[in-house]
Coordinates of C-alpha atoms and ligand atoms in Angstrom, one line a residue:
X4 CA 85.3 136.3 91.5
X5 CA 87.7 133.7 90.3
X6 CA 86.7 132.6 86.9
X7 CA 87.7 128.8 85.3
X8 CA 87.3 127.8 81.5
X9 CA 87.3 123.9 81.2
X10 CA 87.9 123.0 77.8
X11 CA 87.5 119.3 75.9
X12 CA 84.4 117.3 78.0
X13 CA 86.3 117.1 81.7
X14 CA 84.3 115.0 84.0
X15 CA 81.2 117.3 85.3
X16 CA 82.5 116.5 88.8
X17 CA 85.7 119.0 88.3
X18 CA 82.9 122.1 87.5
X19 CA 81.0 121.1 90.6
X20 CA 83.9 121.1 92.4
X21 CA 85.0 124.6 91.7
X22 CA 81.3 125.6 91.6
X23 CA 81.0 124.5 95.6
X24 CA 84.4 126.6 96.3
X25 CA 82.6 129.8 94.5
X26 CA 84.4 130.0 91.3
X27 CA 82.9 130.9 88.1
X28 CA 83.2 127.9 85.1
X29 CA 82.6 128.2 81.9
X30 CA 82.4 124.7 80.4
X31 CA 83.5 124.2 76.4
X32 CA 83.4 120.7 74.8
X33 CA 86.4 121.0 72.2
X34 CA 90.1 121.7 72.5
X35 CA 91.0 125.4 71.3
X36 CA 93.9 126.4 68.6
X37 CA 96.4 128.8 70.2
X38 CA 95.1 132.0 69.1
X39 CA 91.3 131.0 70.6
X40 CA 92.9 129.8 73.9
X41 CA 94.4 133.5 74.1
X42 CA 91.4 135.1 73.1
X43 CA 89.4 132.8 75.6
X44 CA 91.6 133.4 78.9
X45 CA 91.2 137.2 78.7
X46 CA 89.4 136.8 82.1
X47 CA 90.3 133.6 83.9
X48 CA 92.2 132.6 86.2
X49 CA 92.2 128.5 86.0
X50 CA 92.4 126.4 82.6
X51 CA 91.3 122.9 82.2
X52 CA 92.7 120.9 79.4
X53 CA 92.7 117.2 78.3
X54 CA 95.2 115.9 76.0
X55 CA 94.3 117.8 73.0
X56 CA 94.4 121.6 73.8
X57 CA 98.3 122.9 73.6
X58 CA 99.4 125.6 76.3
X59 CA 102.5 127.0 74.5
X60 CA 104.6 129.6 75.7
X61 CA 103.1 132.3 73.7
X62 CA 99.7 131.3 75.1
X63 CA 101.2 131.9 78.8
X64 CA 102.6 134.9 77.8
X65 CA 99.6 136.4 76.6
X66 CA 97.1 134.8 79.6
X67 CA 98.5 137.6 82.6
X68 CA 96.1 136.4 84.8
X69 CA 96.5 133.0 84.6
X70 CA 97.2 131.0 87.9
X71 CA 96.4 127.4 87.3
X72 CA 96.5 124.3 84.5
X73 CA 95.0 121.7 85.2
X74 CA 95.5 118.7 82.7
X75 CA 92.9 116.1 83.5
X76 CA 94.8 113.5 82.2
X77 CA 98.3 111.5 83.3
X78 CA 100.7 113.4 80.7
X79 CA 101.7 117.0 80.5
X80 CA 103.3 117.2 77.3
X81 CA 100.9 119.7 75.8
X82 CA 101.9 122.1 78.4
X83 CA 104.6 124.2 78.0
X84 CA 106.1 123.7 81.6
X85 CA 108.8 125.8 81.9
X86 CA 107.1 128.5 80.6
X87 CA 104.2 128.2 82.8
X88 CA 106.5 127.9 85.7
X89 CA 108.5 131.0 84.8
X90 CA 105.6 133.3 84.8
X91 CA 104.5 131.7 87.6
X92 CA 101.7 129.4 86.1
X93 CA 101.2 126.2 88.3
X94 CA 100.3 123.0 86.8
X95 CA 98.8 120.3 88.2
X96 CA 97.8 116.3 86.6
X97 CA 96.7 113.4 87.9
X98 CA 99.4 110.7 88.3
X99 CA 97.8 107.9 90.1
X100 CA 93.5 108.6 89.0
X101 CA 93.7 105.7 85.9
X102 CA 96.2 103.1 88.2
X103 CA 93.9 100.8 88.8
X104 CA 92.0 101.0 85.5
X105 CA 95.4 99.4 83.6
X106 CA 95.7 96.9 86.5
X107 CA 92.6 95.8 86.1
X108 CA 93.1 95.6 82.1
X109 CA 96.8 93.6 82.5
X110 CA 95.0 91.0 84.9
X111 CA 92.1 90.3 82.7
X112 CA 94.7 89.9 79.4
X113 CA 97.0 87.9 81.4
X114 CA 94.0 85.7 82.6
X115 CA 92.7 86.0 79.1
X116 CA 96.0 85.1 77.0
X117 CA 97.3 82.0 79.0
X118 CA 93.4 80.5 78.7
X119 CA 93.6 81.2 75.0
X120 CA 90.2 83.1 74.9
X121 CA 90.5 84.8 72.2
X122 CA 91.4 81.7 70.3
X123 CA 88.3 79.7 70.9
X124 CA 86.0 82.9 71.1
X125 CA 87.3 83.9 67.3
X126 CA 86.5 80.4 66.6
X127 CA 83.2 80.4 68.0
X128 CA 82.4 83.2 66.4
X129 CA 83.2 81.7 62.7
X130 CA 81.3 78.5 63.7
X131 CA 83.7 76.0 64.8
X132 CA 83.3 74.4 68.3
X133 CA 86.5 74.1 69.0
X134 CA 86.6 72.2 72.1
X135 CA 89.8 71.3 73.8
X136 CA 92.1 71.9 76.9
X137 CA 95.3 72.5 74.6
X138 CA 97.5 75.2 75.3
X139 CA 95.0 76.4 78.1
X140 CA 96.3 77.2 81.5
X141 CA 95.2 78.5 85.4
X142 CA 96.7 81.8 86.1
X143 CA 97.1 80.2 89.6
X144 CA 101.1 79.0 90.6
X145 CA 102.6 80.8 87.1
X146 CA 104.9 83.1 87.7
X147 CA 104.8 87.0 86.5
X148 CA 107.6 89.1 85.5
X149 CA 106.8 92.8 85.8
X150 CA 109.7 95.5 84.4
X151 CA 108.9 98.8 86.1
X152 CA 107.9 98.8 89.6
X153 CA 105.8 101.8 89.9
X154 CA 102.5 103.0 90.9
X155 CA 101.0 100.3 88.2
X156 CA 103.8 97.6 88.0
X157 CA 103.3 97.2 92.2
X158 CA 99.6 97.7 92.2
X159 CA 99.8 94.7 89.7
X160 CA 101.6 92.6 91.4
X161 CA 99.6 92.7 95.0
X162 CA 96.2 91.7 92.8
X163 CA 98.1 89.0 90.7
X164 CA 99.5 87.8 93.9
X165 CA 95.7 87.4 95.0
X166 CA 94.9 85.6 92.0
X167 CA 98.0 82.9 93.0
X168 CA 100.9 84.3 90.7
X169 CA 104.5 84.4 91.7
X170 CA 105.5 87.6 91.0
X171 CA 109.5 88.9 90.6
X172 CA 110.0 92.7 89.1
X173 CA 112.6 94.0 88.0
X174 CA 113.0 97.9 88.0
X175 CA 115.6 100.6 87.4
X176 CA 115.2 102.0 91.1
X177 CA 114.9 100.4 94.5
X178 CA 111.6 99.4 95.0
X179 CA 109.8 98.2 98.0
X180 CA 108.8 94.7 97.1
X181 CA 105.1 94.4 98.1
X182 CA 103.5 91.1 99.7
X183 CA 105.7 88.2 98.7
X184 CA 106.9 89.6 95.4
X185 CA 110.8 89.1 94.9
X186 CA 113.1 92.2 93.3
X187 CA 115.4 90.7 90.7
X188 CA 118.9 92.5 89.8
X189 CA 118.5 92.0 85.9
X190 CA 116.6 91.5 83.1
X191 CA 117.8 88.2 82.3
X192 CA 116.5 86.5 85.7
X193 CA 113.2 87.8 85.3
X194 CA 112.9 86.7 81.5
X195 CA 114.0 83.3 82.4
X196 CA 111.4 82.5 85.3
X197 CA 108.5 84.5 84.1
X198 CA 105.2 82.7 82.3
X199 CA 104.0 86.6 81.4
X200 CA 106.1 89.5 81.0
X201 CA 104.6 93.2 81.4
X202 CA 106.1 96.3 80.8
X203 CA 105.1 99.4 83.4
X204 CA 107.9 101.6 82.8
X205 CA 107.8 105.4 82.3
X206 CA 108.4 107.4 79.0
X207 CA 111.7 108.5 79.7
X208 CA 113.2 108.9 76.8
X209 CA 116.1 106.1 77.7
X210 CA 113.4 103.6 77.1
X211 CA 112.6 103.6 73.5
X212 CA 113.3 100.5 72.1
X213 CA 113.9 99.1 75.5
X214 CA 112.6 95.5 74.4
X215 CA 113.8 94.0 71.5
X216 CA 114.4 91.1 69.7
X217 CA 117.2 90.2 72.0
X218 CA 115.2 90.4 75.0
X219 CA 112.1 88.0 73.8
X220 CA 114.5 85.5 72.8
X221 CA 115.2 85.2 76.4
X222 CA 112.0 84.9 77.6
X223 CA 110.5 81.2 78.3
X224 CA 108.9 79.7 74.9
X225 CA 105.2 79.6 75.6
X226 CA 105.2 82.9 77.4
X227 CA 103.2 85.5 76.9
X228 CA 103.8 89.5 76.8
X229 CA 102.3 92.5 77.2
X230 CA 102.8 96.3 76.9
X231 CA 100.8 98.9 78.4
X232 CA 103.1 101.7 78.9
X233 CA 104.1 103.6 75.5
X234 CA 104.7 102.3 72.4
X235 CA 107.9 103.3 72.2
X236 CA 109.6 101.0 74.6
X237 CA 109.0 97.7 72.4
X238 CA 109.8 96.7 68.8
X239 CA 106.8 95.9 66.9
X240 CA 108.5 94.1 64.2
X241 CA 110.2 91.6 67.2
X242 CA 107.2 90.9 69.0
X243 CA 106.0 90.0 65.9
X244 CA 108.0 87.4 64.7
X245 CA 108.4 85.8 68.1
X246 CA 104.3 85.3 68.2
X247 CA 104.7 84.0 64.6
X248 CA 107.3 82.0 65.3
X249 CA 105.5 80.2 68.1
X250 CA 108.1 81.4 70.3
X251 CA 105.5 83.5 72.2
X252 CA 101.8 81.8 72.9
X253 CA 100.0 85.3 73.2
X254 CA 100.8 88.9 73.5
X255 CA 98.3 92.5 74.3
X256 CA 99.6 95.4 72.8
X257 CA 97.6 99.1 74.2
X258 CA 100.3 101.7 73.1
X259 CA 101.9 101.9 69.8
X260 CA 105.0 103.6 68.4
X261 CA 102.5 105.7 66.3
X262 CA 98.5 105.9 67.4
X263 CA 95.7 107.6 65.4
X264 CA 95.0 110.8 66.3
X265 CA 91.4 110.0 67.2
X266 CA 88.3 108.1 67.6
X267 CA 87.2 106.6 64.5
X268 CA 90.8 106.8 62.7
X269 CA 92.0 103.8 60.8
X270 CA 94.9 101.8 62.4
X271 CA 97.9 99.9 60.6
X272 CA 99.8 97.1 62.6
X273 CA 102.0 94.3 62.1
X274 CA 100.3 92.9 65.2
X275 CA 96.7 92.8 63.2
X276 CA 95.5 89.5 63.0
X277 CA 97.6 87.7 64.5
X278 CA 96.6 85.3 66.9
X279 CA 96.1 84.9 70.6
X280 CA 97.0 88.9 70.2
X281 CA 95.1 91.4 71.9
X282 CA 95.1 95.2 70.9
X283 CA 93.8 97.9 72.2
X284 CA 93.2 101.4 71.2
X285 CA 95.5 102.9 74.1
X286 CA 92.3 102.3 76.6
X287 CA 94.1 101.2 79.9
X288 CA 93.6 103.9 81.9
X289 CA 89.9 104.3 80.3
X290 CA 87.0 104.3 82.0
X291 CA 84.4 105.7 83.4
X292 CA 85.6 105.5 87.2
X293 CA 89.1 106.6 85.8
X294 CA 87.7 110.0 84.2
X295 CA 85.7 110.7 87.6
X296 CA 88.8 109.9 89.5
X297 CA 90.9 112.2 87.4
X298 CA 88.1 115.0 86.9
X299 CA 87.8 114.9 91.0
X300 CA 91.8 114.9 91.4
X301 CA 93.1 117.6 89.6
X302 CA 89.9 120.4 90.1
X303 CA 90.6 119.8 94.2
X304 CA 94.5 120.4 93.4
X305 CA 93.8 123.5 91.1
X306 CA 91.0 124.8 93.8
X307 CA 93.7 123.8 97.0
X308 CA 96.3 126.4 94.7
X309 CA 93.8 129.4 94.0
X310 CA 92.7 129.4 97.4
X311 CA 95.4 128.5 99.5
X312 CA 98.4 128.9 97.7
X313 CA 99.0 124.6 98.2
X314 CA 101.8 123.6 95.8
X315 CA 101.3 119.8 96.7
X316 CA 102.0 117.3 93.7
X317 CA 102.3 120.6 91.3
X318 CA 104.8 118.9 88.0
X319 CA 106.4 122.4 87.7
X320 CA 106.3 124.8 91.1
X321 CA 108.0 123.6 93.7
X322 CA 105.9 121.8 96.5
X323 CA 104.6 123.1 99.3
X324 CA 101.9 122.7 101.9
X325 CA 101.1 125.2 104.6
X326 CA 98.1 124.7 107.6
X327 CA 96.1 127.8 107.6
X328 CA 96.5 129.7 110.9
X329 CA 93.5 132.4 109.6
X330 CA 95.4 135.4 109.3
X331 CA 96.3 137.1 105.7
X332 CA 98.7 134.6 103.3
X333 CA 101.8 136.2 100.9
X334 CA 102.3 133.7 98.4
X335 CA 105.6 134.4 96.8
X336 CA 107.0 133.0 93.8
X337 CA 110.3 134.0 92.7
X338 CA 113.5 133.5 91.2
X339 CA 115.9 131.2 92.9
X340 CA 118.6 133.3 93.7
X341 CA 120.7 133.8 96.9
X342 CA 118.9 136.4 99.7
X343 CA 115.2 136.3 98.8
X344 CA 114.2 134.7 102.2
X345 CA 116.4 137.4 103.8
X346 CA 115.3 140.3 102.3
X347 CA 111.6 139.2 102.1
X348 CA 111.4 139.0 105.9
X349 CA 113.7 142.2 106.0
X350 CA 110.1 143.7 104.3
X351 CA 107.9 142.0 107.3
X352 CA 110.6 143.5 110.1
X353 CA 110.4 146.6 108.1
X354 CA 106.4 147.1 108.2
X355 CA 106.6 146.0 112.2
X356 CA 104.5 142.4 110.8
X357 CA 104.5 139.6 112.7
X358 CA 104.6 136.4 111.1
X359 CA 102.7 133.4 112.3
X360 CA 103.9 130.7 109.7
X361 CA 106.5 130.5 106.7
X362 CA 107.5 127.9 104.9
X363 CA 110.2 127.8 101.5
X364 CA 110.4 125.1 99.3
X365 CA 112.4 125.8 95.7
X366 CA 113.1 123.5 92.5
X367 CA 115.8 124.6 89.7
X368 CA 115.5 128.4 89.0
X369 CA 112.1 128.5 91.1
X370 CA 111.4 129.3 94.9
X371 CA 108.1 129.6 96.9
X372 CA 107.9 131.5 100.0
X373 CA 104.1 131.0 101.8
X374 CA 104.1 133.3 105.1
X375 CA 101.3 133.5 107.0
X376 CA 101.1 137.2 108.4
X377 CA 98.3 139.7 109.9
X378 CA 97.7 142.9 108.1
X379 CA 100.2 143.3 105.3
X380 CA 98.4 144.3 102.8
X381 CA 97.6 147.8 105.0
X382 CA 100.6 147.6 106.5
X383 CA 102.4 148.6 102.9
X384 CA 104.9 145.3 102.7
X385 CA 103.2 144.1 99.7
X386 CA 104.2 146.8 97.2
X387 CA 107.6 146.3 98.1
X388 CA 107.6 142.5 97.8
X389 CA 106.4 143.0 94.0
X390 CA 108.7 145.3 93.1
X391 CA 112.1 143.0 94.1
X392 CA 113.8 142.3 91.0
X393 CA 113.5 138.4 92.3
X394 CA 109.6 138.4 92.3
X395 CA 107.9 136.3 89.7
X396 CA 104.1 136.4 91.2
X397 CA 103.0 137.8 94.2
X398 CA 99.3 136.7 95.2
X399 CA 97.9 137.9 98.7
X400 CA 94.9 135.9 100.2
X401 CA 93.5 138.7 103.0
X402 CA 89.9 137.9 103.2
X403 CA 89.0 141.9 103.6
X404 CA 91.6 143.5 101.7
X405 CA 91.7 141.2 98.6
X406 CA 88.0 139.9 97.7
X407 CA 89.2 137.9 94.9
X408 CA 90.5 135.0 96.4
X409 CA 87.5 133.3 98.3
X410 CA 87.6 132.7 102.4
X411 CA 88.7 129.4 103.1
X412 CA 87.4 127.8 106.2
X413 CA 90.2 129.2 108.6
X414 CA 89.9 132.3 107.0
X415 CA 86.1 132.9 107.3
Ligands
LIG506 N1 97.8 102.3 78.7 C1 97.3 103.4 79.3 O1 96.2 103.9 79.1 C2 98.2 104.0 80.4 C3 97.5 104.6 81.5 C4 98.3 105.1 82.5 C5 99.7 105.0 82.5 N2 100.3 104.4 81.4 C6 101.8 104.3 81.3 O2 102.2 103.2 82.2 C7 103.5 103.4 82.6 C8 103.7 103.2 84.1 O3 102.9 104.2 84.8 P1 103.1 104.4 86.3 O4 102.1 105.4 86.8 O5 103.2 103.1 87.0 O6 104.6 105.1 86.3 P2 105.7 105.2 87.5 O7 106.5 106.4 87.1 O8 104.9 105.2 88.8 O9 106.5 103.9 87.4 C9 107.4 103.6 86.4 C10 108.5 102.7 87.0 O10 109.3 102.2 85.9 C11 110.7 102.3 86.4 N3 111.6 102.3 85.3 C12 111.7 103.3 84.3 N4 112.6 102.9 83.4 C13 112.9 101.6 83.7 C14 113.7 100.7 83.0 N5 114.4 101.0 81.9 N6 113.9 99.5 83.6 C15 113.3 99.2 84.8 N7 112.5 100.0 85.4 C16 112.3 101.2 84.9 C17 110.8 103.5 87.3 O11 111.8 103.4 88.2 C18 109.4 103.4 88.0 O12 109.4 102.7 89.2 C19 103.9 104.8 82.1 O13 104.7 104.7 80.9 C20 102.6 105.4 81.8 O14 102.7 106.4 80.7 C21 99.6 103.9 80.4

């Protein structure tokens, strides 16, 4: 039986998932240092992680029977992705579960900042009925300049376009513009139409500092800004002084350059304070719908791999996606080198196998070779495939002959 340990509180969803495909889980609440995590995979065969737990290299050199991490989160930092890939180790995420949870957290600052809520609720609070229309506006016919056009930047701009907003983007790639949205070629168009500016780009590492003082002097005065992608791509220091200045009439900051390590941690700013400014402890993509979404993503991906060999949205195997056509499966990972494909079916011709399917897909020094095939594993072929010098992980799904890897529903 195939056994998975999910580490750091995963959404309960992700064990019931692997549960109803008959794998073993073992459920821990904390992360694990690296010696623990070694100690801990002695028997299993899918890891579940959040953001906390590292999988170095010398934890996937140690963890043989390891087939699967799956972060249950958007980043993969804490894995060491090459390393996994090279012993043959697929990784899976979940790019797109949280989307909507930071869309829904840009509109409601953008509505918020241009009303000036948090002005006249601070107010309220400390007593003061501060009554007045100044400086308040509708959302409705402003324009909104998003800068990355991604899975969050276009989501963003079909619901702002709901709520009335003109919306222009500007990103590094071409982008389908969605609804009526209009692409601009450059920065400075958007910054000189846009009411709100937004930042959705990635973390490539070309985007530190990406918006600086430069840039919001060039957006209109009275606009207001936000950023929540990484902390990285803005200068704190800027926004600052353009909010203090009066330059800006409101800003909402997520992500920071530096972020406490954890719940409960005391935070230092230059943005504390000041006004019309909303922070947030790095909650975009947090809530509850998000974590279900994420913990319902990335167990079905890790399950689809362990049973079926499905590479599909993997961040380091290459990508592949074969039908099952019920007869036995040779899942071949290897080394990209010229030849494999040739000699691998030279082993089928060999052992007199016919195949039914085959597919190749590769990706930098990696390939993966799925061939569907009756009867290999008593036909001999197998033992030959794993001993090529090219062979990085061989796994066999033959619902007789290899017990381990549960019948899927072609294979029954
Ligand atoms: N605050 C949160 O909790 C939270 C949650 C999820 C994602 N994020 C962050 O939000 C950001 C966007 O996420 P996504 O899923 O939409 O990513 P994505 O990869 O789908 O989109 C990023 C877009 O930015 C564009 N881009 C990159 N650099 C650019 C540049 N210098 N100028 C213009 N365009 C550029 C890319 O071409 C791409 O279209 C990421 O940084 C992600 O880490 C934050």
């Amino acid at each position: 039986m195939l056994r998975a340990l999910l580490l750091e509180n995963v959404h309960p969803v992700a064990a019931q998932n692997l549960r109803d495909a008959g794998i073993e889980v073992v459920e821990r609440s904390g992360a694990l240092d690296e010696n623990e995590l070694i100690e801990s995979l002695a028997d299993v065969q899918i890891l579940g992680i959040r953001s906390k737990t590292q999988v170095t290299r010398k934890v996937v050199e140690n963890a043989p029977g390891l087939l699967a991490v799956g972060t249950f989160s958007i980043g993969t930092n804490q894995i060491d992705l090459a390393a996994a890939a090279a012993h043959g180790v697929a990784v899976f995420n979940a790019p797109y579960s949280n989307t909507r949870s930071v869309v829904e957290l840009a509109l409601a600052e953008i509505i918020a900042l241009t009303r000036r809520l948090t002005v006249r609720d601070k107010a309220l609070h400390d007593g003061v009925w501060d009554k007045t229309a100044e400086g308040a506006h509708e959302v409705r016919g402003r324009t909104l300049g998003i800068i990355g056009y991604g899975n969050i930047g276009s989501q963003l701009s079909v619901l702002a376009e709901n709520l009335g907003m003109r919306v222009v983007f500007y990103d590094a790639a071409e982008k389908l513009a969605l609804g009526n949205a209009h692409r601009v070629e450059t920065l400075d168009e958007l910054l000189a139409v846009a009411d709100a500016v937004t930042i959705h780009v990635d973390g490539r590492p070309g985007n530190a500092g990406l918006f600086g003082a430069d840039l919001f002097d060039r957006m209109k005065p009275g606009a207001i800004f936000l950023n929540l992608s990484r902390g990285f791509v803005v200068d704190v220091a800027a926004l600052r002084e353009h909010v203090l200045s009066g330059h800006l009439s409101g800003a909402a900051v997520d992500v920071f350059p530096t972020e406490p390590k954890k719940r409960g941690d005391g935070f230092a700013s230059e943005l504390r304070g000041l006004d019309n400014v909303i922070l947030t402890p790095h909650v975009g993509g947090s809530t509850e719908e998000a974590q279900e979404a994420i913990g319902e993503f990335v167990s079905k991906k890790v399950r689809d791999y362990v049973q079926t060999g499905s590479t599909t949205l993997s961040v380091n195997l290459p990508n592949l996606q074969l039908e099952h056509t019920g007869v036995g499966r040779i899942m071949l990972l290897h080394r990209n080198v010229p030849g494999v494909l040739a000699a691998v079916n030279q082993v089928f011709a060999d052992h007199g196998a016919n195949i039914e399917a085959q597919m190749l897909a590769t990706r930098g020094d990696l390939g993966y070779v799925v061939t569907d095939i009756s009867d290999v594993t008593q036909r001999g072929a197998s033992v030959k495939l794993q001993e090529m010098a090219s062979t990085v992980r061989l796994r066999i799904r033959d619902a007789f002959e290899r017990p381990e890897f549960p019948p899927g529903p072609a294979a029954g």
